[in-house]
Short mmCIF file of C-alpha atoms in Angstrom, two decimals:
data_model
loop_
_atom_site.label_atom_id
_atom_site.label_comp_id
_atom_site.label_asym_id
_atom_site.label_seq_id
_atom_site.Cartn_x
_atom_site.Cartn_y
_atom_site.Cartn_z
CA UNK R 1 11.18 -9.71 22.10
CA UNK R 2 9.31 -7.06 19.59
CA UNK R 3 6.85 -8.86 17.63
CA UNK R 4 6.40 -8.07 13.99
CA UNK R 5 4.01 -8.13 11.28
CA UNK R 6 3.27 -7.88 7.68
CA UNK R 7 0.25 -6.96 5.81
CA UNK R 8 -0.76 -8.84 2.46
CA UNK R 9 -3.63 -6.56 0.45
CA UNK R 10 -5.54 -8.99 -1.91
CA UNK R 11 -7.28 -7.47 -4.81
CA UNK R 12 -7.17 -6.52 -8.25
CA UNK R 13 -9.00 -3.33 -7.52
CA UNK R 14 -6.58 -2.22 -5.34
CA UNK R 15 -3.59 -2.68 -8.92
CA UNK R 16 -6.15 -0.85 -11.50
CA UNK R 17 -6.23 1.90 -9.28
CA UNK R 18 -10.30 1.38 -9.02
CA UNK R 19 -10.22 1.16 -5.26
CA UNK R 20 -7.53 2.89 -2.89
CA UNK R 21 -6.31 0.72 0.24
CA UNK R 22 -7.45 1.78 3.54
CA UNK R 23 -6.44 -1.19 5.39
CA UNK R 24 -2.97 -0.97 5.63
CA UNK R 25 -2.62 2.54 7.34
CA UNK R 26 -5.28 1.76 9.71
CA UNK R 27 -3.36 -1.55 10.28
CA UNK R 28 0.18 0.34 10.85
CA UNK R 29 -1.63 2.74 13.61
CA UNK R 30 -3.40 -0.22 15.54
CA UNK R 31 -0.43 -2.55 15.57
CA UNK R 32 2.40 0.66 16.81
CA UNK R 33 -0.08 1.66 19.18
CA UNK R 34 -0.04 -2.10 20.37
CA UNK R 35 4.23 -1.98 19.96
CA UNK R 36 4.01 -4.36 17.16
CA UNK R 37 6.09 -3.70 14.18
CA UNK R 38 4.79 -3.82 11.17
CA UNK R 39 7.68 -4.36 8.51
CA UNK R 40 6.61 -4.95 5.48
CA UNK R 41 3.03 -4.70 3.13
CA UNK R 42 2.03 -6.07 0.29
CA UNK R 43 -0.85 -6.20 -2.45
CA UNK R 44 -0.82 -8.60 -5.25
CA UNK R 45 -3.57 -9.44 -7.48
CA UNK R 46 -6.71 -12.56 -7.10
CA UNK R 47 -4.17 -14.85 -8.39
CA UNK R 48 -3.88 -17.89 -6.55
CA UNK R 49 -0.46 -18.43 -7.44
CA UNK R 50 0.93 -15.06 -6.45
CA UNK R 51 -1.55 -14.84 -3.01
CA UNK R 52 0.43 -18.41 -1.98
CA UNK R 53 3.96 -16.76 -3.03
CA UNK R 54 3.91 -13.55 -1.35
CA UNK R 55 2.35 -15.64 2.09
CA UNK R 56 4.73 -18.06 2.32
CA UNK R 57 7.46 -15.56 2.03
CA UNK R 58 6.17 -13.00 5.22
CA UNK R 59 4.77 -16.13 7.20
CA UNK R 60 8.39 -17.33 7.29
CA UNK R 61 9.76 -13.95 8.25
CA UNK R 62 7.53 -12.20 10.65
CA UNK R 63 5.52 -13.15 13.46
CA UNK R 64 1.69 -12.68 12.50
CA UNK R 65 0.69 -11.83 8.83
CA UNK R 66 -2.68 -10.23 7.73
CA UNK R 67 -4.67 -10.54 4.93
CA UNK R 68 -7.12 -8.92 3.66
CA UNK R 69 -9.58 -9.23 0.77
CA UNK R 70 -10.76 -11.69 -1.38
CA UNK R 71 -13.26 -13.49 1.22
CA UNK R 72 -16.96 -12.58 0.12
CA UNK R 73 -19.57 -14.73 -1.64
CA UNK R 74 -18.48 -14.66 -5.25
CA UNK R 75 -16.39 -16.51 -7.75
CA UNK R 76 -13.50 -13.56 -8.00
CA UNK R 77 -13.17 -14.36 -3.90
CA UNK R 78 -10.04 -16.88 -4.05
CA UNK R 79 -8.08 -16.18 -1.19
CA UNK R 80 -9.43 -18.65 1.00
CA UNK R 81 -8.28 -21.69 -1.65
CA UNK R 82 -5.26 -19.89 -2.38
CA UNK R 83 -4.32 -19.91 1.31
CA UNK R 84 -4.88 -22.69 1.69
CA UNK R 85 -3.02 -24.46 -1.42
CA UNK R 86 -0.35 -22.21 0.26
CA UNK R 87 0.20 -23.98 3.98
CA UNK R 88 -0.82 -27.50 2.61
CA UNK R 89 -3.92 -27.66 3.74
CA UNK R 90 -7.64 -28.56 2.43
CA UNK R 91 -10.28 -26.57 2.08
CA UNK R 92 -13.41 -27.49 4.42
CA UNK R 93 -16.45 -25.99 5.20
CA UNK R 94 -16.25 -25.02 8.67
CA UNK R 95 -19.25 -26.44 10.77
CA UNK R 96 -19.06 -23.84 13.39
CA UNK R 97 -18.79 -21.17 10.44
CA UNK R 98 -21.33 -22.56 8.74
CA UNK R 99 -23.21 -22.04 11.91
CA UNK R 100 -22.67 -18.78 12.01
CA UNK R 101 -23.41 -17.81 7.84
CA UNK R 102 -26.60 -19.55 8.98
CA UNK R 103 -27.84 -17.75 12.05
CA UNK R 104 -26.78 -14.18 10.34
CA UNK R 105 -28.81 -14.81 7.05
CA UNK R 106 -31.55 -16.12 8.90
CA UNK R 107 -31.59 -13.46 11.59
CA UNK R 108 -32.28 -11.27 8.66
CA UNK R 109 -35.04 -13.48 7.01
CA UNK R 110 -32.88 -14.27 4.17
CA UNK R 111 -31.95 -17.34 2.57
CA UNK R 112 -28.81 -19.57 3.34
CA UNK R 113 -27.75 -20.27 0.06
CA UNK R 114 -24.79 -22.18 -1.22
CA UNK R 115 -23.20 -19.09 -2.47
CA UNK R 116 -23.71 -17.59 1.29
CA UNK R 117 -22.03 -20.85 2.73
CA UNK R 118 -19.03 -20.35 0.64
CA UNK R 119 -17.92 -17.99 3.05
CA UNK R 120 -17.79 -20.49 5.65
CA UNK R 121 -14.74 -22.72 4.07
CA UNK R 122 -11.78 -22.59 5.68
CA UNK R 123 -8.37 -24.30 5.57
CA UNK R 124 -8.44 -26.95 7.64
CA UNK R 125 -7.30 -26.25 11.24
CA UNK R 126 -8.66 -22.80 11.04
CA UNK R 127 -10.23 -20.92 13.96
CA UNK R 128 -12.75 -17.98 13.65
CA UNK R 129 -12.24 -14.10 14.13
CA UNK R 130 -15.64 -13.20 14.96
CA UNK R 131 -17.01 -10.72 12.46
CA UNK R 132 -19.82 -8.49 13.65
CA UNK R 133 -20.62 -6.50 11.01
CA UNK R 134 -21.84 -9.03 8.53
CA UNK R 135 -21.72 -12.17 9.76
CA UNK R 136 -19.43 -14.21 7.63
CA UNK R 137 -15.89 -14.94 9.85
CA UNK R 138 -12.63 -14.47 9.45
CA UNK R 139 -9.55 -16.64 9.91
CA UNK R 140 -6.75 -17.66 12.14
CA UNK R 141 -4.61 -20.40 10.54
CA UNK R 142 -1.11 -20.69 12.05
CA UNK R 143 0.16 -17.17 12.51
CA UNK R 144 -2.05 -15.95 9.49
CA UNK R 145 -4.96 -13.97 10.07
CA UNK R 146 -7.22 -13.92 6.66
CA UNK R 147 -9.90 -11.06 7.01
CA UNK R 148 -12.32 -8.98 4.82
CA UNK R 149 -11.33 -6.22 2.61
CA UNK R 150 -14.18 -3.75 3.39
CA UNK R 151 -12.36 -1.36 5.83
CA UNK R 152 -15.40 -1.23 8.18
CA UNK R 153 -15.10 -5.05 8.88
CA UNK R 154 -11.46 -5.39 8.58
CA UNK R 155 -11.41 -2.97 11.40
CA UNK R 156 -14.07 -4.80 13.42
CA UNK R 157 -12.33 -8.03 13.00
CA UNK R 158 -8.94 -6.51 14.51
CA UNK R 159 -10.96 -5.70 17.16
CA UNK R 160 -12.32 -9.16 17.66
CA UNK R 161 -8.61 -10.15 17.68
CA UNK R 162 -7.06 -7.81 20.07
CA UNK R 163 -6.13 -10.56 22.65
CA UNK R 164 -4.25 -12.91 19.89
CA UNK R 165 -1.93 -10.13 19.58
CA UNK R 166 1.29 -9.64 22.02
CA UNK R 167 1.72 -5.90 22.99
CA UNK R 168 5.16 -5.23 22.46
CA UNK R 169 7.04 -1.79 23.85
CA UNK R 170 5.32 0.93 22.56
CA UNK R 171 7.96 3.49 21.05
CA UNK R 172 8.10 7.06 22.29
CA UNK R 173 7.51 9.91 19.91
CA UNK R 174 7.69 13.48 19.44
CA UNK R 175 7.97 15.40 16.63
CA UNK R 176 8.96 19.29 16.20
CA UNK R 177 7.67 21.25 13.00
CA UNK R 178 9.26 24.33 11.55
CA UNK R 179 7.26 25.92 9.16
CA UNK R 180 9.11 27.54 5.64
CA UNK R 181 12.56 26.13 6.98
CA UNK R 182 14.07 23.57 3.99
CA UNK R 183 14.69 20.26 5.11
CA UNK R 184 18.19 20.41 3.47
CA UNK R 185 19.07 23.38 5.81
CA UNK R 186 18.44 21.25 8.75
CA UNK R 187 20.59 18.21 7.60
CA UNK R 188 23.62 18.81 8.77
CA UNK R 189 22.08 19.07 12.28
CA UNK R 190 20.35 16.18 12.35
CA UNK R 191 22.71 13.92 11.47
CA UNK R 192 25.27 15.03 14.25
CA UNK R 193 22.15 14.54 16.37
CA UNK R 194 21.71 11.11 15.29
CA UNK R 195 25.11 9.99 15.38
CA UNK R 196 25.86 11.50 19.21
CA UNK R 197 22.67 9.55 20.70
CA UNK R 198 21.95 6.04 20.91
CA UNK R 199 18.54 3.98 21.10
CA UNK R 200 16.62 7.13 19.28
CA UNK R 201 15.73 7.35 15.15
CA UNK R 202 15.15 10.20 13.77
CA UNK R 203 13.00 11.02 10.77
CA UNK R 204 12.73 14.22 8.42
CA UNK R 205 9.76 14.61 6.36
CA UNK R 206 8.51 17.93 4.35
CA UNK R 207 5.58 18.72 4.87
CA UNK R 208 3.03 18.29 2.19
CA UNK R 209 1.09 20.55 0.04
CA UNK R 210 2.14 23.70 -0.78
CA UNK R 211 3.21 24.99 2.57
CA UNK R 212 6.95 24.53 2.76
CA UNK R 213 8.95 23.03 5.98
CA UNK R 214 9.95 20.37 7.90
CA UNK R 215 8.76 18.05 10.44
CA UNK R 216 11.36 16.09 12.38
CA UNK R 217 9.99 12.56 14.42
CA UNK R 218 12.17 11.41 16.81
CA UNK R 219 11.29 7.39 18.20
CA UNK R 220 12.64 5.79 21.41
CA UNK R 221 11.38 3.00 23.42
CA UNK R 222 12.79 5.32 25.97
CA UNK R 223 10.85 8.39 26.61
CA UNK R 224 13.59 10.32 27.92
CA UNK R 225 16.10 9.83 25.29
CA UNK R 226 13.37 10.33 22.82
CA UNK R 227 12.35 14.23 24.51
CA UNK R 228 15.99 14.74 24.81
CA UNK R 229 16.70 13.96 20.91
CA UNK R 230 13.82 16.19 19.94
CA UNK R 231 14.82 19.02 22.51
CA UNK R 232 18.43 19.15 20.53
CA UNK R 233 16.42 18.97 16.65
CA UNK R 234 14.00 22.39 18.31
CA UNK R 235 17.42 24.18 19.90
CA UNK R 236 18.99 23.50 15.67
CA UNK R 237 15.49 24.55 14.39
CA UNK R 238 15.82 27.96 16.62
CA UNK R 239 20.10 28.40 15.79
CA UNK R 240 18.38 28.64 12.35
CA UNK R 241 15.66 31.20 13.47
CA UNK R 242 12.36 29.27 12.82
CA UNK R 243 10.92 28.63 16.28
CA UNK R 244 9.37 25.07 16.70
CA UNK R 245 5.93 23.59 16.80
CA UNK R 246 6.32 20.77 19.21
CA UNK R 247 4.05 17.79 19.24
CA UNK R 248 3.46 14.69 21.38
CA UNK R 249 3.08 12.42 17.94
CA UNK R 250 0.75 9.80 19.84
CA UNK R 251 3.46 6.64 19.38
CA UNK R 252 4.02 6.76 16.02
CA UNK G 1 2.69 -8.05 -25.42
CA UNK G 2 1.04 -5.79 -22.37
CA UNK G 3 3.97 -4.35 -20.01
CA UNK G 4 3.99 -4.92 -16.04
CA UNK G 5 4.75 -2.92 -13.35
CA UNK G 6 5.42 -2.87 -9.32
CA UNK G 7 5.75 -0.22 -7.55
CA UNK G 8 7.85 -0.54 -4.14
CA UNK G 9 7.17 2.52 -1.24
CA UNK G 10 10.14 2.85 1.13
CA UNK G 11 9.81 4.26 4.51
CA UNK G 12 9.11 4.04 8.41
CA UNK G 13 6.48 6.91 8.19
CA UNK G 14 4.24 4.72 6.29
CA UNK G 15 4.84 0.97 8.11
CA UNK G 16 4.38 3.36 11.97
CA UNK G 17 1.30 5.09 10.11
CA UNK G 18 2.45 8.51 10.63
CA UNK G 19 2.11 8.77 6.71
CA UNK G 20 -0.64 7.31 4.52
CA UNK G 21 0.67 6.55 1.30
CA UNK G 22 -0.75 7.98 -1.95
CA UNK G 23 1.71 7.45 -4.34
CA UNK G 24 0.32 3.30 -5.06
CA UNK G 25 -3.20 4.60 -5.96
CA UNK G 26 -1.88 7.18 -7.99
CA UNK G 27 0.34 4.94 -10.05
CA UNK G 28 -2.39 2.79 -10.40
CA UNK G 29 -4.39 4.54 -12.12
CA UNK G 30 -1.98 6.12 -14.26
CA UNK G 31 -0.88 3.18 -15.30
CA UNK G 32 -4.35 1.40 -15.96
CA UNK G 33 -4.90 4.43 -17.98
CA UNK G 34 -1.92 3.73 -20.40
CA UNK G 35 -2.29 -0.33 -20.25
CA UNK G 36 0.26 -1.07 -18.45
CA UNK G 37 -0.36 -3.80 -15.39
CA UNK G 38 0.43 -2.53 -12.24
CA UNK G 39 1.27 -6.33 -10.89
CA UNK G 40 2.23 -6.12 -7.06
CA UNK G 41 2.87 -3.31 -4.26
CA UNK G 42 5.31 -2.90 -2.06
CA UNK G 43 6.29 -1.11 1.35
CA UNK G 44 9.57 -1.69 2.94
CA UNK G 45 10.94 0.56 5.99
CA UNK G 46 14.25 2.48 5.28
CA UNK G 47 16.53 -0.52 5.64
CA UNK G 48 19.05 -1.11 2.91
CA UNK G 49 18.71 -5.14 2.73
CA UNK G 50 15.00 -5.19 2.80
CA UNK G 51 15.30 -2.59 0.00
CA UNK G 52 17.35 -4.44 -1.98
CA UNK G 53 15.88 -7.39 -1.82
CA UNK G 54 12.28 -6.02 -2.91
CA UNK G 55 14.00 -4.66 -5.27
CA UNK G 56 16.26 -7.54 -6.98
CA UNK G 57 12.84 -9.66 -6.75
CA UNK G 58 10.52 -7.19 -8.36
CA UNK G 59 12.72 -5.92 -11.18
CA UNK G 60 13.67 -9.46 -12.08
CA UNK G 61 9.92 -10.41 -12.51
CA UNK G 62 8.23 -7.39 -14.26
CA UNK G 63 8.89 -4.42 -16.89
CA UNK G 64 9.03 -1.14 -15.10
CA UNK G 65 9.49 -1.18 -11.06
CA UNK G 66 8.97 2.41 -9.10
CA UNK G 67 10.12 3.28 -6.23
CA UNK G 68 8.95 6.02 -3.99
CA UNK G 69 10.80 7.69 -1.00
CA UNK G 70 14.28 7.92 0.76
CA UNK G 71 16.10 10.57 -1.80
CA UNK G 72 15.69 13.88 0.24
CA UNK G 73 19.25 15.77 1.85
CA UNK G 74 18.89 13.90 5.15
CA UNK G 75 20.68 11.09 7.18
CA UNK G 76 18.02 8.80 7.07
CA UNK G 77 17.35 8.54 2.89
CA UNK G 78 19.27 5.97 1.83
CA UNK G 79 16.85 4.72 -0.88
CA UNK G 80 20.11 5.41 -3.29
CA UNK G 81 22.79 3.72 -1.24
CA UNK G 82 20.46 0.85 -1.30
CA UNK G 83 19.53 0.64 -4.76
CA UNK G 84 23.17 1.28 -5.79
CA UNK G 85 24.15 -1.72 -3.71
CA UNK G 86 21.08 -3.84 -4.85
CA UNK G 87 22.69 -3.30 -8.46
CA UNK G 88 26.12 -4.21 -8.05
CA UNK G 89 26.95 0.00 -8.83
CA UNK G 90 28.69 1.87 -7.43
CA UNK G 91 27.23 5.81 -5.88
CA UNK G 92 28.38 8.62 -7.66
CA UNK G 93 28.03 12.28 -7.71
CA UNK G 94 25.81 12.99 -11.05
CA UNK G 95 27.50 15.99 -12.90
CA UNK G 96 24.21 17.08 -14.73
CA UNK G 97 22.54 16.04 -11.00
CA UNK G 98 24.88 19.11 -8.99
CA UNK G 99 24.25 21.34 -12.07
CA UNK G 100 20.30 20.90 -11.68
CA UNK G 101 20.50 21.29 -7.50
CA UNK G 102 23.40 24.05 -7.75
CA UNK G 103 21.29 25.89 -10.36
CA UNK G 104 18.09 25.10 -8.12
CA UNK G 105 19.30 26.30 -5.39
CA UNK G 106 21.36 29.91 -6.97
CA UNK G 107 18.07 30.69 -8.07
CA UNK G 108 16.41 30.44 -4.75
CA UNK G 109 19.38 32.69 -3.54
CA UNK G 110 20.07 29.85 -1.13
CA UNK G 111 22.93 28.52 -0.75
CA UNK G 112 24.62 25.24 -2.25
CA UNK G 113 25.07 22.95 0.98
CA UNK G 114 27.03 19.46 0.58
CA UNK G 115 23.79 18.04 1.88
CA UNK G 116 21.56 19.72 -0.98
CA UNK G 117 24.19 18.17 -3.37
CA UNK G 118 23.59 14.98 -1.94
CA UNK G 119 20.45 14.51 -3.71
CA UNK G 120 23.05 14.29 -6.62
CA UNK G 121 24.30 11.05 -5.78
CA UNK G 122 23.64 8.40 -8.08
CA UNK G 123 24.12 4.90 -9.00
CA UNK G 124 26.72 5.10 -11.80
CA UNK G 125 25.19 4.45 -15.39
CA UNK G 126 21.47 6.33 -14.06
CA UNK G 127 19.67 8.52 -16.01
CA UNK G 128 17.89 11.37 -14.50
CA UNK G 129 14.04 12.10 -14.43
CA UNK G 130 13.08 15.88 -14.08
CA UNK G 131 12.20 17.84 -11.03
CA UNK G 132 10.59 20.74 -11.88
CA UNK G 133 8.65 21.16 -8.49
CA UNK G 134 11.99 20.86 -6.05
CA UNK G 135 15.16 21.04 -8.27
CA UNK G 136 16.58 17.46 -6.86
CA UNK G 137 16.15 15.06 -10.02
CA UNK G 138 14.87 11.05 -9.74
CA UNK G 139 17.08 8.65 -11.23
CA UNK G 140 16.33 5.45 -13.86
CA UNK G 141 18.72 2.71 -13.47
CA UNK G 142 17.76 0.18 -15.99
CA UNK G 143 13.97 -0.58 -15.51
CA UNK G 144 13.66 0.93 -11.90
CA UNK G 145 12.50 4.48 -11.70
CA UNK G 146 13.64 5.93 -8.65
CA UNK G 147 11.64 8.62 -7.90
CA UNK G 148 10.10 11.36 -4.60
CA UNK G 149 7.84 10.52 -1.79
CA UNK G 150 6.17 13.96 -2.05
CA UNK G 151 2.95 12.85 -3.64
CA UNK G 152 3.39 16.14 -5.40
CA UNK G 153 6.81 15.63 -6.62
CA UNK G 154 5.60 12.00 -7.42
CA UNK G 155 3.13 13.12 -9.83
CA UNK G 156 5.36 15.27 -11.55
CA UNK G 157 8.54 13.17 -12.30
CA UNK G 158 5.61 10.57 -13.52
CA UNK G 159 5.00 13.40 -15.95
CA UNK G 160 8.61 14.04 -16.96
CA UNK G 161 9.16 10.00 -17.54
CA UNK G 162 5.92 9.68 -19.89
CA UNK G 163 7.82 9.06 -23.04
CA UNK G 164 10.01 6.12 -21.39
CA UNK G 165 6.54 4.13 -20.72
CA UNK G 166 5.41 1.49 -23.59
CA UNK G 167 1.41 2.24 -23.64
CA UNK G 168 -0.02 -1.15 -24.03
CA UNK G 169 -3.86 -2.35 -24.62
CA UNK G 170 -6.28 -0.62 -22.16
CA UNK G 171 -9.50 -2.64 -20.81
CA UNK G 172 -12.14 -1.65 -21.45
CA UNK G 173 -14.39 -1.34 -17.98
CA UNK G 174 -18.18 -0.93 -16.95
CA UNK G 175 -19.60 -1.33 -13.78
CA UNK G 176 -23.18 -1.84 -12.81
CA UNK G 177 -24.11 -0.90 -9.38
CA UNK G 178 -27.39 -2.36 -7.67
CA UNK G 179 -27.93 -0.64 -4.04
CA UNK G 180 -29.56 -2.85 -1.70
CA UNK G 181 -28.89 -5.60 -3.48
CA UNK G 182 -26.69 -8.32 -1.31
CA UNK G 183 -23.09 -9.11 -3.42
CA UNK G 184 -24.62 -12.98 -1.93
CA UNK G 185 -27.71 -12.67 -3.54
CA UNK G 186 -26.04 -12.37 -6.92
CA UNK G 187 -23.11 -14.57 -6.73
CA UNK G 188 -24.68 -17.80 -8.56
CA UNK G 189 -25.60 -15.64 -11.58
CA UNK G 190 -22.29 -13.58 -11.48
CA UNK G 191 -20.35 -17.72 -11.33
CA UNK G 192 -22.84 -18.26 -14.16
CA UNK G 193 -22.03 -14.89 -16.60
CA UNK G 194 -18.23 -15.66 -16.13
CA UNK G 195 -18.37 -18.73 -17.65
CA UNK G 196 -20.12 -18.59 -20.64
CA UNK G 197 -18.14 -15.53 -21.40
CA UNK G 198 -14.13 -15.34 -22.61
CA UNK G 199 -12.09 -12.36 -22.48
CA UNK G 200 -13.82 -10.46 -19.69
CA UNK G 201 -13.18 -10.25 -16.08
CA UNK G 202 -15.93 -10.04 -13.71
CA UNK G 203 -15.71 -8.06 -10.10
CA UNK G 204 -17.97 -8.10 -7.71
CA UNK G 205 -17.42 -4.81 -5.07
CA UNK G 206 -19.49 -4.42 -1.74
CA UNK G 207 -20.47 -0.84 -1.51
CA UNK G 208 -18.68 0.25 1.60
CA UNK G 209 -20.04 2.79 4.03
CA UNK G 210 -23.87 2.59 5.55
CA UNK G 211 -25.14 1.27 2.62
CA UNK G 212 -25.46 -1.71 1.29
CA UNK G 213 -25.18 -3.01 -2.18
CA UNK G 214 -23.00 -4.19 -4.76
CA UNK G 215 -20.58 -2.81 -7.70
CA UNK G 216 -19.63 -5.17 -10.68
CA UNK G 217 -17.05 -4.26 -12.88
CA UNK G 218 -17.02 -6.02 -16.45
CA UNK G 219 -13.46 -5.53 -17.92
CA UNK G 220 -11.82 -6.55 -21.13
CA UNK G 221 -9.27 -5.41 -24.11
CA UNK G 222 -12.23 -5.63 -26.56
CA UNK G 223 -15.42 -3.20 -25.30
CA UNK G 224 -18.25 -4.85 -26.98
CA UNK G 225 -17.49 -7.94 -24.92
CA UNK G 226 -16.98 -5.83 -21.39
CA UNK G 227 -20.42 -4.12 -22.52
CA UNK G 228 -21.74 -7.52 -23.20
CA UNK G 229 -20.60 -9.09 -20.10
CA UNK G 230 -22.25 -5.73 -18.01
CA UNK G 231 -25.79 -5.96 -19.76
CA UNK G 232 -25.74 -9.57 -18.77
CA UNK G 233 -24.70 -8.47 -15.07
CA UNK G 234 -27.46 -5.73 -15.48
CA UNK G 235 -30.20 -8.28 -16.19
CA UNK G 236 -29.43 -10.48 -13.76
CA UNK G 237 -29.72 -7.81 -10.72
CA UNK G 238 -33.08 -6.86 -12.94
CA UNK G 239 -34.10 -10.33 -12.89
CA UNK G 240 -33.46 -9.46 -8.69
CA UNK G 241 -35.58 -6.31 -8.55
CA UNK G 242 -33.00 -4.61 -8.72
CA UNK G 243 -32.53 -1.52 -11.24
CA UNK G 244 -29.09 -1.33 -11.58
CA UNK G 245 -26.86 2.24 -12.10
CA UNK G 246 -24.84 2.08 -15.21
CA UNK G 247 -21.43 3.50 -15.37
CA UNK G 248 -18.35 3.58 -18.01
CA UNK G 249 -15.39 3.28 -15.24
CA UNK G 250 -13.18 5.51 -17.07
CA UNK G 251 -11.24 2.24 -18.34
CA UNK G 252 -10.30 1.08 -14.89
#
C-alpha cells in the first residue's frame, strides 16, 4: 500500500507574507522521490487552537504528518503545547532532550538556560529526530513528526528520519515541452490520450514567464506505460508542427 | 471588524514538487498590505472531493477564500466542476465568459476551439474577474474567488478584483535585527517585553542561512505602541552587546 502524507506549516510569518515557505516544496520532492504521497499542506497561524484543529484532521487521514515551525526558544514558539493539547497528552521535559540542549550549549561554552531547555519539552511519549544543525531535537509522537521551521534544519532533520519513512513505488515520469504551442491547441489530444490508456495521469502546465508553451507530465508507476503515454502527447505535439523537448522529469 | 482570508492552491504539480507555489506568498502580502488576515493555506491535488471539502470548510469559516489553479482548456482542470459541485450549482457556459475567450482568441487570429471555450464554464450565479494577460476570465461565486495558477495571471486578476476587497486596519510592523546574537539568549527578555505590553505582537525570527542571529518583529494596529514595543526589543539586545539593525517592515 502507497503511504501518504501531509504537511502542516506553523507560523504567522508565513500568513503576513513576511517569510515565504520553503519547507513544503522541498518536502513534496523528498517524499515522491521516496514514493510517498504527499496529499495535502497546510499553514495556519501560532494559534494553539487552530495548530490542534488542522492536526487532528490530517493525523486521522494520512499516514505520517509533518510539522514544521514554532519549536525555538521563545514565547511565540507554541507548537509543542499545542500538539500536545491536541493528542491528549502532557507536556514534559524530555530527560534525554534535555541531555542533548545541554551538551550543545555547553559544547559551545554557552549557558543552559531555562529558556534553552524549553526546547527540550515534549509531549509525553515522544521520541527524538536528531537535529544536527543546532542542537535542539525534533519530534516523533504517534505518526506526527514536529520539526523546525528554518529550512536548513528542517531538511537535516528529514534526513535524520529517512529510515521512519516506508518507500513506497516511486512513479515514472516524463515530460515533453513544446515551446510557443497554446495549451488549448493541444487539449483535444490529450484528453483522447488520457481516456485510451490506463494506470498513466497526465498533466498540462504553461510554461511560466513570458515564453509561451506547454509542458505535458505524464506519471505511471509503470515505466513503460508512462514512455508510451508521453511518446503519443510528442507524435500530437509534432501533427501540430512544434517538435518536442523531451525530458526524463526525475519522478516527479 | 478586520476581514479574513484563506487561500486554497489546487494541484498535483505542487503536492509531487514539480511546481513551487508562489501564489500563497504573494497573497500574503497583498493582503497584509490592505489589512486583511490571511488566516490559513491550503494545497489540495486535483481531486474534486478534496476540493470541495477545503473548500465548504474554509468559506464557511472566513471572509474571502482564493483559490488558485485547475481552470486552463485541459482534461485535467476541474477546479470548476469541483467548486460548482462544492456549491450545490450547477456548470454553465458564461455568455459574457465565450464573448471574452471568442473575442480573445479572433484577435489572436486563432481559432475558437470547444476546449478554449471551456474556460467559459461556470458555476451558475458567478461573476467574472478580468483576464487581461490570457483572455480566459476567473470567476467569484459568493466569497470564493476562483482565480489562475499562472503566478502572472494570479497577480493580475488580484488587480482586476481590488475594488471587491474591504481594506481593513493595517499593523503597524518594525523589526530589530541583532546578528550574532542567539534567538535563546534573548528569549527571557522577549517573554518579559510581551507582557507588560497590550496590543502588540512580538516575533522572534532566526536569521537563516550561515549566519546566525535573530529578527524581531513588533506589530500592532496603533504604531506608537509597535515602535514602543521595538525600542524595548532594541534595548534589550543592547543590554546583550548587541547593536541591533532597525527596520520599518513595510507594515508586514
Amino acid at each position: 500500500m502507497q503511504k501518504t502524507a501531509a504537511i502542516l506549516a506553523i507560523g504567522d510569518e508565513i500568513l503576513s507574507g513576511r517569510t515565504r515557505d520553503a519547507n513544503m516544496h522541498y518536502l513534496a520532492g523528498w517524499l515522491t522521490e521516496r514514493g510517498v504521497d504527499l496529499m495535502e499542506a497546510r499553514v495556519v497561524p501560532d494559534n494553539a487552537q487552530m495548530i490542534g484543529e488542522a492536526l487532528n484532521a490530517l493525523r486521522e487521514r494520512y499516514d505520517y504528518v509533518f510539522t514544521c515551525g514554532g519549536i525555538g526558544p521563545t514565547h511565540d514558539d507554541i507548537t509543542i503545547d499545542a500538539i500536545a493539547a491536541a493528542l491528549g497528552r502532557p507536556v514534559i521535559e524530555h530527560p534525554r532532550a534535555a541531555a542533548m540542549v545541554r551538551a550543545y550549549y555547553k559544547g559551545k561554552g554557552d549557558e543552559v538556560t531555562p529558556a534553552r531547555l524549553r526546547m527540550a519539552r515534549t509531549p509525553d511519549g515522544a521520541e527524538l529526530i536528531e537535529n544536527p544543525v543546532s542542537g535542539a531535537p525534533g519530534v516523533r509522537i504517534e505518526n506526527v513528526f514536529v520539526m523546525a521551521g528554518v529550512p536548513k534544519i528542517f531538511q537535516a532533520m528529514l534526513n535524520a528520519i529517512e529510515g521512519e519513512i516506508e518507500h513506497g513505488v516511486r512513479l515514472y515520469s516524463f515530460a515533453a515541452t513544446a515551446r510557443n504551442l497554446p495549451e488549448s491547441t493541444l487539449s483535444d489530444q490529450l484528453r483522447d490520450i488520457q481516456a485510451a490508456l490506463k494506470d498513466v495521469t497526465l498533466g498540462s502546465y504553461p510554461i511560466e514567464g513570458d515564453e509561451k508553451g506547454v509542458t505535458v507530465v505524464a506519471r505511471s508507476p509503470d515505466a513503460d506505460t508512462a514512455k508510451k503515454a508521453i511518446n503519443a502527447v510528442a507524435a500530437a505535439m509534432r501533427a501540430l508542427g512544434f517538435e518536442p523537448e523531451m525530458e526524463d522529469r526525475k519522478k516527479k
